[in-house]
Amino acid sequence: MPKQTVELTEAEWTIIKTVWEHEPCAAPTIQEKLHRQTEWTYSTVRTLMDRMVAKGLLTAEKIRNLTLYQSAVTRQQAQRGELLYALKNAFNGALTPMLQCLLETGDLSSEELTELESLIKQKKMTRKR
Amino acid sequence: MPKQTVELTEAEWTIIKTVWEHEPCAAPTIQEKLHRQTEWTYSTVRTLMDRMVAKGLLTAEKIRNLTLYQSAVTRQQAQRGELLYALKNAFNGALTPMLQCLLETGDLSSEELTELESLIKQKKMTRKR
DNA sequence: TTGCCATCTCTACATTTGTAGATAATGCTT
DNA sequence: AAGCATTATCTACAAATGTAGAGATGGCAA
């Protein structure tokens, strides 16, 4: 069964996003891809990734001299985890205020707002089945 | 000027939510209020609160033998900070996908959905001013 | 005035997170 | 076979986070 509640640190987010884009991939690859953004050395990336394996966020398979990594949680799961964390701590589990705050926070274009409306309509449909 | 990016750890969230409800208040008060929920000792609560003062999340004023605390960031600010953190890390800054994921995540009643719709309509109004 | 209770102060310590160097092993190239 | 480049291993360490005990202090009740 998949991890119930996925929680990632900021550095882990950085890593896993790159893994999702390149998996299966080796640590040096990730290091290169991130180098511009983070300046992390190979050691840093490697340590992070191995810790993530220990936590069940990634899987590693060793082939000869190369360790190939893959994500063990999906983007969806991770995103959901992040949202649930915020929901629980910042909003005491109340979804509507959270959505409200998010709407206020953002610069949404009218198109995006319209898109949201249809998402909500859709959601309404599904709900009352 | 207020802190523009507020970030709280989970323990800090627990503390500040109780402070918001009782401020100005002393550490022992917070400890009592949280006791059921967290089992934290006075020392723990106190340490946390003093660290939060150092970070500018709370303010403290000493009156004789009593230290009175108050929040230095509003609930709004803190909530926004949490959301911005999630937005940046989990959604690469893309608001719509975040909202979408949130909609999918939650058990929203039709009433809540309707409420959201009107929020969006309102937002649309404001936008095209 | 004595002692108790509430509150504070200081220090401590384990774990997690962020970061990385030094050294070893592997395997390709000549 | 030797050397070079790539990758891996192991160890380290500072800062942040979570948690708390021991002892000092101040004020009130008897």
CSV table of C-alpha atoms (C1' of nucleotides) in Angstrom, one decimal:
chain,number,residue,atom,x,y,z
A,1,MET,CA,0.0,0.0,0.0
A,2,PRO,CA,1.2,3.5,-0.8
A,3,LYS,CA,2.5,5.8,2.0
A,4,GLN,CA,-0.5,7.3,3.6
A,5,THR,CA,1.0,10.7,4.4
A,6,VAL,CA,3.9,11.9,2.4
A,7,GLU,CA,5.9,14.8,3.8
A,8,LEU,CA,8.9,16.3,2.1
A,9,THR,CA,11.4,18.8,3.2
A,10,GLU,CA,12.3,21.6,0.9
A,11,ALA,CA,15.5,20.0,-0.3
A,12,GLU,CA,13.6,16.8,-0.9
A,13,TRP,CA,11.1,18.6,-3.0
A,14,THR,CA,13.9,19.9,-5.1
A,15,ILE,CA,15.4,16.5,-5.6
A,16,ILE,CA,12.2,14.6,-6.2
A,17,LYS,CA,11.0,17.0,-8.8
A,18,THR,CA,14.1,16.4,-10.8
A,19,VAL,CA,13.8,12.7,-10.3
A,20,TRP,CA,10.3,12.7,-11.7
A,21,GLU,CA,11.5,14.4,-14.8
A,22,HIS,CA,14.4,12.0,-15.5
A,23,GLU,CA,13.7,8.7,-13.8
A,24,PRO,CA,15.2,6.2,-13.7
A,25,CYS,CA,18.3,8.2,-13.2
A,26,ALA,CA,21.6,8.2,-11.4
A,27,ALA,CA,22.7,10.7,-8.7
A,28,PRO,CA,25.3,12.4,-10.9
A,29,THR,CA,22.5,13.2,-13.4
A,30,ILE,CA,20.4,14.8,-10.8
A,31,GLN,CA,23.4,16.7,-9.5
A,32,GLU,CA,24.1,18.1,-13.0
A,33,LYS,CA,20.5,19.0,-13.6
A,34,LEU,CA,20.3,20.9,-10.3
A,35,HIS,CA,23.7,22.4,-10.4
A,36,ARG,CA,22.6,25.8,-11.8
A,37,GLN,CA,19.8,26.1,-9.4
A,38,THR,CA,21.4,24.9,-6.2
A,39,GLU,CA,25.1,24.7,-6.4
A,40,TRP,CA,24.9,21.4,-4.6
A,41,THR,CA,27.9,19.1,-4.8
A,42,TYR,CA,27.6,15.4,-5.8
A,43,SER,CA,28.0,14.5,-2.1
A,44,THR,CA,25.1,16.6,-1.1
A,45,VAL,CA,22.8,15.3,-3.7
A,46,ARG,CA,23.8,11.7,-3.0
A,47,THR,CA,23.3,12.0,0.7
A,48,LEU,CA,19.9,13.5,0.2
A,49,MET,CA,18.9,10.8,-2.2
A,50,ASP,CA,20.1,8.0,0.0
A,51,ARG,CA,18.2,9.4,2.9
A,52,MET,CA,15.1,9.6,0.7
A,53,VAL,CA,15.5,6.0,-0.1
A,54,ALA,CA,15.7,5.2,3.6
A,55,LYS,CA,12.4,7.1,4.1
A,56,GLY,CA,10.7,5.3,1.2
A,57,LEU,CA,10.5,8.4,-1.0
A,58,LEU,CA,12.8,6.9,-3.6
A,59,THR,CA,13.9,3.5,-4.6
A,60,ALA,CA,17.5,2.6,-5.6
A,61,GLU,CA,18.8,-0.3,-7.7
A,62,LYS,CA,22.4,-0.9,-8.1
A,63,ILE,CA,23.6,-2.1,-11.5
A,64,ARG,CA,27.3,-2.7,-11.5
A,65,ASN,CA,28.9,0.5,-10.5
A,66,LEU,CA,25.8,2.6,-11.0
A,67,THR,CA,22.9,3.3,-8.7
A,68,LEU,CA,19.7,4.0,-10.4
A,69,TYR,CA,17.0,5.8,-8.6
A,70,GLN,CA,13.3,6.1,-9.1
A,71,SER,CA,10.5,7.9,-7.2
A,72,ALA,CA,8.5,5.8,-4.8
A,73,VAL,CA,5.8,8.3,-4.5
A,74,THR,CA,3.9,10.1,-7.2
A,75,ARG,CA,3.7,13.8,-7.7
A,76,GLN,CA,0.1,13.5,-6.8
A,77,GLN,CA,0.8,11.9,-3.6
A,78,ALA,CA,3.4,14.4,-2.6
A,79,GLN,CA,1.3,17.3,-3.6
A,80,ARG,CA,-1.6,16.0,-1.7
A,81,GLY,CA,0.6,15.4,1.3
A,82,GLU,CA,1.8,19.0,1.2
A,83,LEU,CA,-1.7,20.3,1.0
A,84,LEU,CA,-2.9,18.1,3.8
A,85,TYR,CA,-0.1,19.3,5.9
A,86,ALA,CA,-1.1,22.9,5.3
A,87,LEU,CA,-4.8,22.1,5.8
A,88,LYS,CA,-4.2,20.4,9.1
A,89,ASN,CA,-1.8,22.9,10.6
A,90,ALA,CA,-2.8,26.3,9.1
A,91,PHE,CA,-6.5,25.8,8.6
A,92,ASN,CA,-7.5,23.2,11.2
A,93,GLY,CA,-8.8,21.0,8.5
A,94,ALA,CA,-11.2,23.5,7.1
A,95,LEU,CA,-11.0,23.3,3.3
A,96,THR,CA,-13.2,26.3,2.4
A,97,PRO,CA,-11.2,28.9,4.2
A,98,MET,CA,-8.1,27.4,2.7
A,99,LEU,CA,-9.5,27.7,-0.8
A,100,GLN,CA,-10.6,31.2,0.0
A,101,CYS,CA,-7.2,32.2,1.2
A,102,LEU,CA,-5.6,30.7,-1.9
A,103,LEU,CA,-8.0,32.6,-4.2
A,104,GLU,CA,-7.1,35.8,-2.4
A,105,THR,CA,-3.4,35.1,-2.6
A,106,GLY,CA,-3.1,34.6,-6.2
A,107,ASP,CA,-3.1,36.5,-9.4
A,108,LEU,CA,-5.6,34.5,-11.3
A,109,SER,CA,-6.7,35.6,-14.7
A,110,SER,CA,-10.3,35.6,-15.7
A,111,GLU,CA,-9.6,32.6,-17.9
A,112,GLU,CA,-8.3,30.7,-14.9
A,113,LEU,CA,-11.2,31.7,-12.8
A,114,THR,CA,-13.6,30.5,-15.5
A,115,GLU,CA,-11.7,27.2,-15.6
A,116,LEU,CA,-12.1,26.9,-11.9
A,117,GLU,CA,-15.8,27.5,-12.1
A,118,SER,CA,-16.2,24.6,-14.5
A,119,LEU,CA,-14.1,22.4,-12.2
A,120,ILE,CA,-16.4,23.2,-9.4
A,121,LYS,CA,-19.5,22.5,-11.6
A,122,GLN,CA,-17.9,19.2,-12.5
A,123,LYS,CA,-17.2,18.4,-8.9
A,124,LYS,CA,-20.8,19.2,-8.0
A,125,MET,CA,-22.0,16.7,-10.6
A,126,THR,CA,-19.8,13.9,-9.4
A,127,ARG,CA,-20.8,14.6,-5.8
A,128,LYS,CA,-24.5,14.2,-6.1
A,129,ARG,CA,-24.4,10.8,-7.8
B,1,MET,CA,7.1,46.4,8.1
B,2,PRO,CA,5.6,42.9,8.6
B,3,LYS,CA,7.6,39.8,7.7
B,4,GLN,CA,6.7,39.0,4.2
B,5,THR,CA,7.4,35.3,4.3
B,6,VAL,CA,6.3,33.7,7.4
B,7,GLU,CA,7.2,30.0,7.9
B,8,LEU,CA,6.3,28.0,10.9
B,9,THR,CA,7.2,24.5,12.0
B,10,GLU,CA,4.5,22.2,13.1
B,11,ALA,CA,5.2,22.8,16.8
B,12,GLU,CA,5.2,26.5,16.1
B,13,TRP,CA,1.8,26.2,14.5
B,14,THR,CA,0.5,24.5,17.5
B,15,ILE,CA,1.7,27.2,19.8
B,16,ILE,CA,0.7,30.2,17.8
B,17,LYS,CA,-2.8,29.0,17.2
B,18,THR,CA,-3.3,28.9,21.0
B,19,VAL,CA,-1.7,32.2,21.4
B,20,TRP,CA,-4.1,33.8,18.9
B,21,GLU,CA,-6.9,32.5,21.0
B,22,HIS,CA,-5.7,33.8,24.3
B,23,GLU,CA,-3.3,36.6,23.8
B,24,PRO,CA,-1.9,38.4,25.6
B,25,CYS,CA,-1.1,35.3,27.6
B,26,ALA,CA,1.6,33.7,29.7
B,27,ALA,CA,3.5,30.5,28.9
B,28,PRO,CA,1.8,28.5,31.7
B,29,THR,CA,-1.5,29.3,30.2
B,30,ILE,CA,-0.5,28.0,26.8
B,31,GLN,CA,0.9,24.9,28.4
B,32,GLU,CA,-2.3,24.2,30.2
B,33,LYS,CA,-4.4,24.8,27.1
B,34,LEU,CA,-2.2,22.4,25.1
B,35,HIS,CA,-1.7,19.8,27.7
B,36,ARG,CA,-4.4,17.5,26.6
B,37,GLN,CA,-3.4,17.8,23.0
B,38,THR,CA,0.3,17.6,23.2
B,39,GLU,CA,1.5,16.4,26.7
B,40,TRP,CA,4.2,19.1,26.5
B,41,THR,CA,5.8,20.2,29.7
B,42,TYR,CA,6.1,23.8,30.7
B,43,SER,CA,9.8,23.7,29.7
B,44,THR,CA,9.0,22.6,26.3
B,45,VAL,CA,6.3,25.2,25.7
B,46,ARG,CA,8.5,27.9,27.1
B,47,THR,CA,11.5,27.0,25.0
B,48,LEU,CA,9.4,27.0,21.9
B,49,MET,CA,7.8,30.3,22.7
B,50,ASP,CA,11.1,32.0,23.5
B,51,ARG,CA,12.6,30.7,20.2
B,52,MET,CA,9.5,32.1,18.5
B,53,VAL,CA,10.2,35.5,20.0
B,54,ALA,CA,13.8,35.3,18.7
B,55,LYS,CA,12.4,34.6,15.3
B,56,GLY,CA,9.9,37.5,15.4
B,57,LEU,CA,6.9,35.3,15.5
B,58,LEU,CA,5.8,36.4,19.0
B,59,THR,CA,6.6,39.3,21.2
B,60,ALA,CA,7.2,39.1,24.9
B,61,GLU,CA,6.8,41.6,27.6
B,62,LYS,CA,7.9,41.0,31.1
B,63,ILE,CA,5.8,42.3,33.9
B,64,ARG,CA,7.2,41.6,37.3
B,65,ASN,CA,7.5,37.9,37.5
B,66,LEU,CA,5.3,37.2,34.5
B,67,THR,CA,6.1,37.1,30.9
B,68,LEU,CA,3.2,38.0,28.6
B,69,TYR,CA,3.3,36.9,25.0
B,70,GLN,CA,1.5,38.1,21.9
B,71,SER,CA,1.6,37.1,18.3
B,72,ALA,CA,3.7,39.2,16.0
B,73,VAL,CA,2.2,37.8,12.9
B,74,THR,CA,-1.4,37.5,12.0
B,75,ARG,CA,-3.2,34.3,11.2
B,76,GLN,CA,-3.6,35.6,7.7
B,77,GLN,CA,0.1,36.1,7.3
B,78,ALA,CA,0.9,32.7,8.6
B,79,GLN,CA,-1.7,31.0,6.5
B,80,ARG,CA,-0.5,32.8,3.5
B,81,GLY,CA,3.0,31.8,4.2
B,82,GLU,CA,2.1,28.2,4.4
B,83,LEU,CA,0.2,28.4,1.2
B,84,LEU,CA,3.0,30.1,-0.6
B,85,TYR,CA,5.5,27.5,0.6
B,86,ALA,CA,3.3,24.8,-0.8
B,87,LEU,CA,2.7,26.7,-4.0
B,88,LYS,CA,6.4,27.2,-4.6
B,89,ASN,CA,7.7,23.8,-3.7
B,90,ALA,CA,4.9,21.4,-4.6
B,91,PHE,CA,3.3,23.3,-7.6
B,92,ASN,CA,6.2,25.3,-9.0
B,93,GLY,CA,4.1,28.4,-8.5
B,94,ALA,CA,1.2,27.3,-10.5
B,95,LEU,CA,-2.0,28.3,-8.7
B,96,THR,CA,-4.6,26.6,-10.8
B,97,PRO,CA,-3.2,23.1,-10.4
B,98,MET,CA,-2.9,23.7,-6.7
B,99,LEU,CA,-6.5,24.7,-6.5
B,100,GLN,CA,-7.5,21.8,-8.6
B,101,CYS,CA,-5.6,19.4,-6.4
B,102,LEU,CA,-7.2,20.9,-3.3
B,103,LEU,CA,-10.7,20.5,-4.8
B,104,GLU,CA,-10.0,16.9,-5.5
B,105,THR,CA,-8.6,16.3,-2.1
B,106,GLY,CA,-11.5,17.5,-0.1
B,107,ASP,CA,-14.9,16.4,0.8
B,108,LEU,CA,-16.8,19.5,-0.1
B,109,SER,CA,-20.5,19.6,0.3
B,110,SER,CA,-22.6,21.1,-2.5
B,111,GLU,CA,-23.2,24.1,-0.2
B,112,GLU,CA,-19.5,24.7,0.1
B,113,LEU,CA,-19.1,24.3,-3.6
B,114,THR,CA,-21.8,26.9,-4.2
B,115,GLU,CA,-20.1,29.2,-1.8
B,116,LEU,CA,-16.9,28.8,-3.7
B,117,GLU,CA,-18.6,29.6,-6.9
B,118,SER,CA,-19.8,32.9,-5.6
B,119,LEU,CA,-16.3,33.6,-4.2
B,120,ILE,CA,-15.0,33.1,-7.7
B,121,LYS,CA,-17.7,35.3,-9.2
B,122,GLN,CA,-16.8,38.0,-6.8
B,123,LYS,CA,-13.1,37.7,-7.6
B,124,LYS,CA,-13.9,38.0,-11.2
B,125,MET,CA,-15.7,41.3,-10.5
B,126,THR,CA,-12.9,42.7,-8.6
B,127,ARG,CA,-10.4,41.7,-11.2
B,128,LYS,CA,-11.9,43.5,-14.1
B,129,ARG,CA,-12.2,46.8,-12.4
C,1,DT,C1',9.1,34.6,59.0
C,2,DT,C1',8.9,30.4,56.9
C,3,DG,C1',7.8,27.6,53.6
C,4,DC,C1',5.2,26.4,49.6
C,5,DC,C1',3.7,27.2,44.9
C,6,DA,C1',4.1,29.3,40.6
C,7,DT,C1',7.1,30.9,37.4
C,8,DC,C1',11.4,31.5,35.4
C,9,DT,C1',16.3,30.6,33.8
C,10,DC,C1',19.7,27.8,32.0
C,11,DT,C1',21.5,24.0,30.2
C,12,DA,C1',21.2,19.7,27.8
C,13,DC,C1',20.5,16.3,24.5
C,14,DA,C1',18.6,13.4,20.6
C,15,DT,C1',17.0,13.7,16.0
C,16,DT,C1',16.4,15.8,11.6
C,17,DT,C1',18.0,18.7,7.9
C,18,DG,C1',21.4,20.8,5.0
C,19,DT,C1',25.9,20.5,3.3
C,20,DA,C1',30.3,18.5,2.0
C,21,DG,C1',35.2,16.5,2.1
C,22,DA,C1',38.4,12.6,1.8
C,23,DT,C1',39.2,8.4,0.2
C,24,DA,C1',38.1,4.2,-2.2
C,25,DA,C1',36.6,1.4,-6.0
C,26,DT,C1',35.4,0.7,-10.9
C,27,DG,C1',36.0,0.5,-15.5
C,28,DC,C1',37.4,2.6,-19.9
C,29,DT,C1',41.4,4.0,-22.8
C,30,DT,C1',45.9,3.6,-24.4
D,1,DA,C1',49.3,-2.8,-17.0
D,2,DA,C1',48.8,2.0,-15.9
D,3,DG,C1',46.4,6.1,-15.5
D,4,DC,C1',42.4,8.8,-15.7
D,5,DA,C1',37.7,9.8,-15.1
D,6,DT,C1',33.5,8.5,-13.0
D,7,DT,C1',31.0,6.9,-9.3
D,8,DA,C1',30.5,5.4,-4.8
D,9,DT,C1',31.3,5.1,0.4
D,10,DC,C1',32.0,6.8,4.7
D,11,DT,C1',32.4,10.2,7.9
D,12,DA,C1',31.6,14.8,9.7
D,13,DC,C1',29.6,18.8,11.2
D,14,DA,C1',26.7,22.9,12.0
D,15,DA,C1',22.1,24.5,12.4
D,16,DA,C1',17.3,23.7,13.3
D,17,DT,C1',13.8,21.2,15.7
D,18,DG,C1',11.6,18.7,19.4
D,19,DT,C1',11.7,17.7,24.1
D,20,DA,C1',12.7,18.4,29.0
D,21,DG,C1',15.1,18.4,33.7
D,22,DA,C1',17.3,20.9,37.7
D,23,DG,C1',17.7,24.6,40.2
D,24,DA,C1',16.7,29.7,41.2
D,25,DT,C1',13.3,33.2,42.4
D,26,DG,C1',9.5,35.8,43.8
D,27,DG,C1',5.2,36.3,46.2
D,28,DC,C1',1.6,34.8,49.1
D,29,DA,C1',-0.5,32.2,53.0
D,30,DA,C1',-0.2,30.6,57.6
